[in-house]
Short mmCIF file of C-alpha atoms in Angstrom, two decimals:
data_model
loop_
_atom_site.label_atom_id
_atom_site.label_comp_id
_atom_site.label_asym_id
_atom_site.label_seq_id
_atom_site.Cartn_x
_atom_site.Cartn_y
_atom_site.Cartn_z
CA UNK A 155 132.92 118.62 102.88
CA UNK A 156 132.75 119.53 99.21
CA UNK A 157 129.46 119.93 97.35
CA UNK A 158 129.97 116.53 95.72
CA UNK A 159 130.61 114.86 99.07
CA UNK A 160 127.47 116.50 100.50
CA UNK A 161 125.53 115.18 97.53
CA UNK A 162 126.86 111.65 98.08
CA UNK A 163 125.96 111.81 101.79
CA UNK A 164 122.49 113.13 100.98
CA UNK A 165 121.72 110.50 98.35
CA UNK A 166 123.07 107.76 100.63
CA UNK A 167 120.67 108.71 103.43
CA UNK A 168 117.75 108.96 101.01
CA UNK A 169 118.57 105.65 99.34
CA UNK A 170 118.93 103.88 102.70
CA UNK A 171 115.58 105.17 103.90
CA UNK A 172 113.73 104.47 100.66
CA UNK A 173 115.12 100.94 100.45
CA UNK A 174 114.10 100.42 104.08
CA UNK A 175 110.43 101.25 103.61
CA UNK A 176 110.25 99.37 100.30
CA UNK A 177 111.74 96.30 101.97
CA UNK A 178 108.95 96.28 104.56
CA UNK A 179 106.21 97.47 102.18
CA UNK A 180 103.48 95.34 103.86
CA UNK A 181 104.00 97.55 106.93
CA UNK A 182 104.69 100.90 105.24
CA UNK A 183 102.68 101.03 102.00
CA UNK A 184 99.84 98.54 102.35
CA UNK A 185 98.15 99.52 105.68
CA UNK A 186 97.32 103.15 104.72
CA UNK A 187 95.90 101.98 101.39
CA UNK A 188 93.64 99.46 103.14
CA UNK A 189 92.56 102.03 105.73
CA UNK A 190 91.71 104.68 103.16
CA UNK A 191 89.89 102.10 101.03
CA UNK A 192 87.68 101.32 104.01
CA UNK A 193 86.94 105.05 104.36
CA UNK A 194 85.99 105.17 100.68
CA UNK A 195 83.75 102.16 101.08
CA UNK A 196 82.05 103.07 104.37
CA UNK A 197 81.82 106.86 104.26
CA UNK A 198 81.70 107.32 100.52
CA UNK A 199 79.80 104.32 99.21
CA UNK A 200 77.55 103.24 102.07
CA UNK A 201 76.89 106.59 103.79
CA UNK A 202 77.71 109.05 101.02
CA UNK A 203 75.08 107.69 98.63
CA UNK A 204 72.43 108.76 101.14
CA UNK A 205 73.81 112.29 101.44
CA UNK A 206 73.45 115.30 99.21
CA UNK A 207 76.49 116.60 97.43
CA UNK A 208 78.64 119.38 98.88
CA UNK A 209 79.07 122.57 96.84
CA UNK A 210 77.80 120.80 93.75
CA UNK A 211 80.09 117.78 94.14
CA UNK A 212 79.07 114.26 95.14
CA UNK A 213 80.06 113.31 98.67
CA UNK A 214 82.36 110.53 97.45
CA UNK A 215 84.24 112.93 95.18
CA UNK A 216 84.36 115.55 97.95
CA UNK A 217 86.16 113.31 100.46
CA UNK A 218 88.75 111.95 98.02
CA UNK A 219 91.20 114.90 98.36
CA UNK A 220 90.91 114.81 102.15
CA UNK A 221 91.56 111.07 102.36
CA UNK A 222 94.54 111.30 100.02
CA UNK A 223 95.95 114.16 102.08
CA UNK A 224 95.37 112.19 105.29
CA UNK A 225 97.42 109.33 103.85
CA UNK A 226 100.21 111.71 102.82
CA UNK A 227 100.33 113.35 106.27
CA UNK A 228 100.39 110.12 108.26
CA UNK A 229 102.86 108.29 106.01
CA UNK A 230 105.42 111.09 105.71
CA UNK A 231 105.33 111.77 109.46
CA UNK A 232 105.51 108.10 110.44
CA UNK A 233 108.41 107.34 108.10
CA UNK A 234 110.75 109.90 109.61
CA UNK A 235 109.77 109.64 113.26
CA UNK A 236 110.09 105.86 113.34
CA UNK A 237 113.31 105.69 111.33
CA UNK A 238 115.24 108.48 113.05
CA UNK A 239 114.16 107.38 116.52
CA UNK A 240 115.25 103.81 115.70
CA UNK A 241 118.64 105.21 114.71
CA UNK A 242 118.80 107.01 118.05
CA UNK A 243 117.72 103.91 119.98
CA UNK A 244 120.26 101.68 118.22
CA UNK A 245 122.87 104.46 118.55
CA UNK A 246 123.68 104.19 114.85
CA UNK A 247 122.90 107.91 114.47
CA UNK A 248 126.15 108.58 116.32
CA UNK A 249 128.03 107.50 113.21
CA UNK A 250 126.38 110.35 111.33
CA UNK A 251 126.94 112.86 114.10
CA UNK A 252 130.68 112.16 114.45
CA UNK A 253 131.18 112.25 110.69
CA UNK A 254 131.73 115.42 108.70
CA UNK A 255 128.18 115.25 107.31
CA UNK A 256 126.53 118.68 107.79
CA UNK A 257 123.38 118.82 109.86
CA UNK A 258 121.37 120.20 106.94
CA UNK A 259 122.27 117.13 104.86
CA UNK A 260 120.99 114.82 107.61
CA UNK A 261 117.70 116.72 107.95
CA UNK A 262 117.27 117.00 104.17
CA UNK A 263 117.99 113.30 103.65
CA UNK A 264 115.43 112.08 106.16
CA UNK A 265 112.85 114.67 105.08
CA UNK A 266 113.25 113.72 101.42
CA UNK A 267 112.75 110.03 102.13
CA UNK A 268 109.67 110.81 104.23
CA UNK A 269 108.33 112.97 101.42
CA UNK A 270 108.89 110.16 98.90
CA UNK A 271 106.93 107.70 101.03
CA UNK A 272 104.14 110.21 101.66
CA UNK A 273 103.77 111.00 97.96
CA UNK A 274 103.95 107.35 96.96
CA UNK A 275 101.19 106.38 99.39
CA UNK A 276 99.17 109.41 98.33
CA UNK A 277 99.32 108.48 94.65
CA UNK A 278 98.43 104.86 95.42
CA UNK A 279 95.39 105.98 97.43
CA UNK A 280 94.45 108.36 94.62
CA UNK A 281 94.64 105.43 92.20
CA UNK A 282 92.42 103.33 94.46
CA UNK A 283 89.88 106.16 94.57
CA UNK A 284 89.31 105.66 90.82
CA UNK A 285 87.40 102.49 91.68
CA UNK A 286 84.87 104.59 93.62
CA UNK A 287 84.70 107.89 91.74
CA UNK A 288 86.38 109.84 88.96
CA UNK A 289 87.44 113.20 90.43
CA UNK A 290 88.49 115.92 88.05
CA UNK A 291 91.72 117.85 88.51
CA UNK A 292 91.24 121.52 87.63
CA UNK A 293 94.56 122.92 88.89
CA UNK A 294 97.29 120.27 88.65
CA UNK A 295 100.04 122.70 89.65
CA UNK A 296 98.34 123.68 92.91
CA UNK A 297 97.43 120.06 93.59
CA UNK A 298 101.08 118.99 93.37
CA UNK A 299 102.25 122.05 95.31
CA UNK A 300 100.05 121.31 98.32
CA UNK A 301 100.70 117.59 98.17
CA UNK A 302 104.50 117.89 98.02
CA UNK A 303 104.86 120.71 100.54
CA UNK A 304 102.51 118.99 103.01
CA UNK A 305 104.64 115.84 102.80
CA UNK A 306 107.76 117.94 103.41
CA UNK A 307 106.23 119.72 106.42
CA UNK A 308 105.15 116.52 108.14
CA UNK A 309 108.42 114.79 107.36
CA UNK A 310 110.16 117.64 109.17
CA UNK A 311 107.59 117.36 111.95
CA UNK A 312 108.35 113.66 112.28
CA UNK A 313 112.05 114.48 112.58
CA UNK A 314 111.30 116.97 115.35
CA UNK A 315 109.19 114.40 117.20
CA UNK A 316 111.97 111.83 116.91
CA UNK A 317 114.57 114.24 118.28
CA UNK A 318 112.58 114.78 121.49
CA UNK A 319 111.35 111.19 121.87
CA UNK A 320 113.09 109.30 124.66
CA UNK A 321 111.27 105.97 124.35
CA UNK A 322 109.13 104.19 121.79
CA UNK A 323 105.91 105.33 123.48
CA UNK A 324 106.90 108.96 122.83
CA UNK A 325 106.82 108.30 119.09
CA UNK A 326 103.06 107.71 119.15
CA UNK A 327 102.00 110.46 121.59
CA UNK A 328 101.95 113.34 119.09
CA UNK A 329 100.24 111.39 116.27
CA UNK A 330 97.61 110.00 118.64
CA UNK A 331 96.72 113.07 120.68
CA UNK A 332 97.49 115.91 118.25
CA UNK A 333 97.86 114.82 114.65
CA UNK A 334 94.86 112.49 114.42
CA UNK A 335 92.32 114.91 116.01
CA UNK A 336 93.55 117.81 113.88
CA UNK A 337 93.28 115.67 110.75
CA UNK A 338 89.73 114.52 111.44
CA UNK A 339 88.74 118.09 112.29
CA UNK A 340 90.52 119.48 109.24
CA UNK A 341 87.63 119.27 106.79
CA UNK A 342 88.41 115.81 105.44
CA UNK A 343 84.82 114.58 105.70
CA UNK A 344 82.90 117.85 105.72
CA UNK A 345 82.86 121.49 104.72
CA UNK A 346 83.27 123.89 107.63
CA UNK A 347 80.50 125.98 106.06
CA UNK A 348 78.09 123.44 107.56
CA UNK A 349 79.34 124.24 111.07
CA UNK A 350 78.01 126.93 113.45
CA UNK A 351 79.89 130.26 113.19
CA UNK A 352 81.79 129.70 116.44
CA UNK A 353 83.11 126.32 115.25
CA UNK A 354 83.98 127.78 111.86
CA UNK A 355 86.11 130.41 113.55
CA UNK A 356 87.78 127.79 115.72
CA UNK A 357 88.48 125.60 112.69
CA UNK A 358 90.55 128.37 111.14
CA UNK A 359 93.23 127.75 113.79
CA UNK A 360 93.72 124.20 112.49
CA UNK A 361 96.63 124.23 109.99
CA UNK A 362 95.53 120.95 108.42
CA UNK A 363 92.30 122.63 107.31
CA UNK A 364 94.34 124.84 104.96
CA UNK A 365 96.28 121.87 103.57
CA UNK A 366 93.19 119.78 102.88
CA UNK A 367 91.29 122.68 101.31
CA UNK A 368 94.26 123.74 99.23
CA UNK A 369 94.56 120.22 97.92
CA UNK A 370 90.80 120.07 97.27
CA UNK A 371 91.04 123.36 95.39
CA UNK A 372 93.53 121.67 93.08
CA UNK A 373 90.83 119.11 92.25
CA UNK A 374 87.61 121.12 92.03
CA UNK A 375 88.49 124.78 92.41
CA UNK A 376 86.56 125.06 95.69
CA UNK A 377 87.85 125.86 99.18
CA UNK A 378 86.56 126.93 102.57
CA UNK A 379 89.67 129.04 103.22
CA UNK A 380 91.96 131.43 101.37
CA UNK A 381 94.40 129.46 99.19
CA UNK A 382 97.11 132.11 99.47
CA UNK A 383 96.96 131.86 103.25
CA UNK A 384 97.24 128.08 103.03
CA UNK A 385 100.22 128.13 100.67
CA UNK A 386 101.98 130.80 102.75
CA UNK A 387 101.36 128.78 105.91
CA UNK A 388 102.96 125.69 104.37
CA UNK A 389 106.05 127.63 103.33
CA UNK A 390 106.41 129.23 106.77
CA UNK A 391 105.97 125.89 108.54
CA UNK A 392 108.58 124.24 106.30
CA UNK A 393 111.11 127.00 107.01
CA UNK A 394 110.44 127.12 110.76
CA UNK A 395 110.61 123.34 111.17
CA UNK A 396 113.79 123.14 109.11
CA UNK A 397 115.53 125.82 111.19
CA UNK A 398 114.29 124.28 114.44
CA UNK A 399 115.59 120.83 113.51
CA UNK A 400 118.96 122.28 112.49
CA UNK A 401 119.22 124.19 115.77
CA UNK A 402 118.37 121.08 117.81
CA UNK A 403 120.92 118.98 115.94
CA UNK A 404 123.57 121.61 116.49
CA UNK A 405 122.83 121.64 120.23
CA UNK A 406 122.62 117.85 120.37
CA UNK A 407 119.16 117.99 121.95
CA UNK A 408 117.86 114.49 122.56
CA UNK A 409 121.01 113.00 121.02
CA UNK A 410 123.74 113.55 123.57
CA UNK A 411 123.68 111.68 126.86
#
């Protein structure tokens, strides 16, 4: 295929996926906003007003970056895993596989659409947070870097999950037993500096900790971990997941019967 034909194939996949999640927006855009709003209300307003600030920042303002990042992670992952697995289940993905569309265009198309949904939900949640607090944004470039690259990483992760999933139950196993615990233990609601040394050391093995803190650094210039390590980790994860997905597509893993 020529470069123009690859571009048409790529934009077609992205447009199809974006139109799909906009068409069912009460299921794709509204639930995470409601969930995060409840976190703002319960943890920030009801509980946070009785707590001291963290590193000179009010508790409500402290949790905003973590809750926005949580919404980005869950939405970008869910968009790709549900959509690509549905294509597998309905066998419509076979039309893509037998066409001349390169594997990298397929992966890029789904990942881009997942990133769009993740960012859209993230910005909506950030807008809702203005009703509860007014966080400052000290480093807009870093904020956008961590937000975009995190959405890309978890979109690629959702694609990987969908490739291996054999039934609908498999789609929810990784988010339930891996993604959710890592997110809650990733410094969304607390600073790891408040943990015992042994738990602090253990927390450093959680990749989401680096994403949340990198994003928080973009807001307030504070972080529990090294920002360079976090940014490097995101880049490495994006590259590794991309190459893994391309290799699996080439082999037909989970796609050929």
